[in-house]
Coordinates of C-alpha atoms in Angstrom, one line a residue:
M19 CA 98.2 94.6 53.0
A20 CA 99.9 95.9 50.1
C21 CA 103.1 94.0 48.6
L22 CA 106.1 96.7 48.8
V23 CA 109.5 95.9 47.0
S24 CA 112.4 98.2 46.5
R25 CA 113.9 99.5 43.5
T26 CA 116.7 97.9 41.9
G27 CA 119.1 98.9 39.4
R28 CA 120.7 102.0 37.9
H29 CA 119.0 102.3 34.8
L30 CA 116.8 105.2 36.1
Q31 CA 119.3 107.0 38.2
R32 CA 120.1 110.6 38.0
Y33 CA 123.7 111.9 37.4
D34 CA 124.5 115.6 37.4
D35 CA 126.7 117.3 34.4
L36 CA 129.9 116.1 36.0
G37 CA 128.7 112.3 36.2
R38 CA 127.8 112.4 40.0
R39 CA 125.2 109.9 40.9
Q40 CA 122.4 111.9 42.6
V41 CA 120.9 110.8 45.9
V42 CA 118.4 112.1 48.4
G43 CA 117.7 111.3 52.0
Y44 CA 115.9 112.1 55.5
K45 CA 116.6 112.4 58.9
C46 CA 113.4 111.1 60.8
C47 CA 112.0 111.9 64.3
S48 CA 109.5 110.9 66.2
D49 CA 107.5 114.2 66.6
G50 CA 107.9 117.7 66.1
S51 CA 108.7 118.9 69.5
I52 CA 112.2 120.5 70.7
S53 CA 113.5 118.9 73.7
D54 CA 117.0 117.5 75.0
D55 CA 115.2 114.3 74.3
W56 CA 114.6 114.9 70.6
E57 CA 115.0 111.8 68.8
V58 CA 116.0 111.1 65.1
L59 CA 115.6 107.9 63.1
V60 CA 118.8 106.1 61.9
I61 CA 119.0 102.8 60.1
S62 CA 121.9 100.3 59.8
S63 CA 123.7 99.7 56.5
Q64 CA 122.5 96.8 54.7
K65 CA 125.9 94.7 56.3
G66 CA 124.8 96.2 59.5
H67 CA 128.4 97.8 60.4
K68 CA 127.7 101.3 60.0
M69 CA 124.7 103.7 61.0
M70 CA 123.3 106.4 59.0
F71 CA 120.3 108.4 57.9
P72 CA 117.9 106.6 55.0
K73 CA 118.9 107.7 51.5
G74 CA 119.3 106.4 48.1
G75 CA 119.0 107.2 44.3
W76 CA 117.1 109.9 42.8
E77 CA 115.3 108.5 39.8
I78 CA 114.3 110.0 36.6
D79 CA 110.6 109.5 37.2
E80 CA 110.5 111.2 40.4
S81 CA 110.9 114.6 42.2
R82 CA 113.4 114.9 44.9
E83 CA 110.9 114.7 47.9
E84 CA 109.2 111.7 46.3
A85 CA 112.5 109.9 46.0
A86 CA 113.5 110.9 49.7
L87 CA 109.8 109.4 50.9
R88 CA 110.3 106.3 48.8
E89 CA 113.7 105.7 50.4
S90 CA 112.5 106.6 53.9
L91 CA 109.7 103.8 53.0
E92 CA 111.9 101.1 51.7
E93 CA 114.8 101.2 54.0
A94 CA 113.2 102.4 57.4
G95 CA 109.7 101.5 57.0
V96 CA 108.5 105.1 57.9
L97 CA 106.2 107.4 56.2
G98 CA 105.4 111.2 56.8
N99 CA 105.8 114.6 55.6
V100 CA 108.8 116.1 53.9
E101 CA 109.8 119.5 54.5
C102 CA 112.3 122.0 53.3
E103 CA 115.4 120.7 52.0
L104 CA 118.7 120.9 54.3
G105 CA 121.3 121.3 51.5
K106 CA 123.4 119.6 49.3
W107 CA 126.5 117.9 49.7
D108 CA 129.1 116.5 47.4
F109 CA 131.2 113.4 48.4
I110 CA 132.9 110.1 47.3
S111 CA 131.6 106.8 48.3
K112 CA 134.4 104.9 50.3
R113 CA 133.2 101.5 48.7
N114 CA 134.0 102.3 45.3
G115 CA 135.4 105.7 44.6
T116 CA 132.4 107.1 42.9
F117 CA 131.2 110.9 43.1
Y118 CA 127.9 111.8 44.6
E119 CA 125.7 114.6 45.2
G120 CA 123.4 114.1 48.0
F121 CA 120.4 116.3 48.9
M122 CA 119.0 115.8 52.4
F123 CA 115.5 116.9 53.6
P124 CA 113.8 116.8 57.3
L125 CA 110.8 114.4 57.4
L126 CA 108.3 114.1 60.1
V127 CA 107.2 110.7 60.9
K128 CA 103.8 110.1 60.9
E129 CA 103.7 106.2 60.8
E130 CA 106.2 103.6 61.3
L131 CA 105.3 100.4 59.4
D132 CA 105.7 96.6 60.9
F133 CA 106.7 95.3 57.6
W134 CA 108.6 96.9 55.0
P135 CA 111.4 96.3 52.2
E136 CA 114.3 96.4 53.6
Q137 CA 113.6 94.9 56.9
N138 CA 115.5 91.7 57.0
V139 CA 118.7 93.6 56.1
R140 CA 118.3 96.9 58.1
R141 CA 117.8 97.8 61.5
R142 CA 116.1 101.1 62.5
T143 CA 116.7 102.6 66.0
W144 CA 115.7 106.1 67.2
M145 CA 118.2 107.8 69.4
N146 CA 118.7 111.4 70.5
V147 CA 120.6 113.7 68.7
K148 CA 123.8 113.5 70.3
E149 CA 124.0 109.7 69.8
A150 CA 123.0 109.8 66.2
R151 CA 125.8 112.3 65.5
D152 CA 128.2 109.8 67.5
V153 CA 127.1 106.7 65.3
C154 CA 126.5 108.4 62.2
Q155 CA 129.5 107.3 60.1
H156 CA 129.2 110.0 57.1
W157 CA 130.4 113.6 57.6
W158 CA 127.9 115.0 55.5
M159 CA 124.6 113.2 57.2
K160 CA 126.2 114.9 60.4
E161 CA 126.6 118.7 58.9
A162 CA 122.5 117.8 57.5
L163 CA 121.5 117.0 61.2
D164 CA 123.5 120.0 62.5
I165 CA 121.8 122.3 60.2
L166 CA 118.6 120.7 61.0
V167 CA 119.0 121.3 64.9
E168 CA 119.8 124.8 63.7
R169 CA 116.6 125.4 61.9
L170 CA 114.7 123.9 65.1
N171 CA 116.4 126.1 67.4
S172 CA 115.8 129.2 65.4
M173 CA 112.1 128.4 64.9
H174 CA 111.9 127.7 68.8
Q175 CA 113.4 131.2 69.7
H176 CA 110.9 132.9 67.2
K177 CA 108.4 131.0 68.8
E178 CA 106.9 129.8 65.6
Q179 CA 103.9 127.4 66.5
S180 CA 104.7 124.6 63.9
I181 CA 107.9 122.8 63.9
P182 CA 106.9 120.3 61.1
F183 CA 110.6 118.4 60.7
C184 CA 112.1 115.4 62.3
T185 CA 114.0 113.2 60.4
I186 CA 116.7 113.3 57.8
I187 CA 116.6 110.9 54.7

């Protein structure tokens, strides 16, 4: 078993030219199939009051995709394959009024770990897309989920064989 710890501090964090902190995240799903039961993974905030998709700071020694994978491991305890970016959102943190630039990616979850760095401060829950949209507290994450669903529906209509995404982190 490997020892895993979450990164801390902001000394390696990325900021854009306007001073907005850059964060990345993923939406997670259990498999690549499309159905009414399609599930995504949401996590609780550290204080447990809000539900969201995993996300966190993008650091200077990693790509956005690497940061999103790291955040999914640290916060949700999942490993998987990152797919094409869903988009970029500008938003203000309600907690301290800081401006952020967020990038969201789909992640096909391949493995759920029994132990992960933030398991004592977060809950992870699989739920269908409608439930996830209802409980997610951030408008920009809801928009990312909508884009993912549109993308999957479009792929399904074009009868593409591979649907490699399922989570937004």
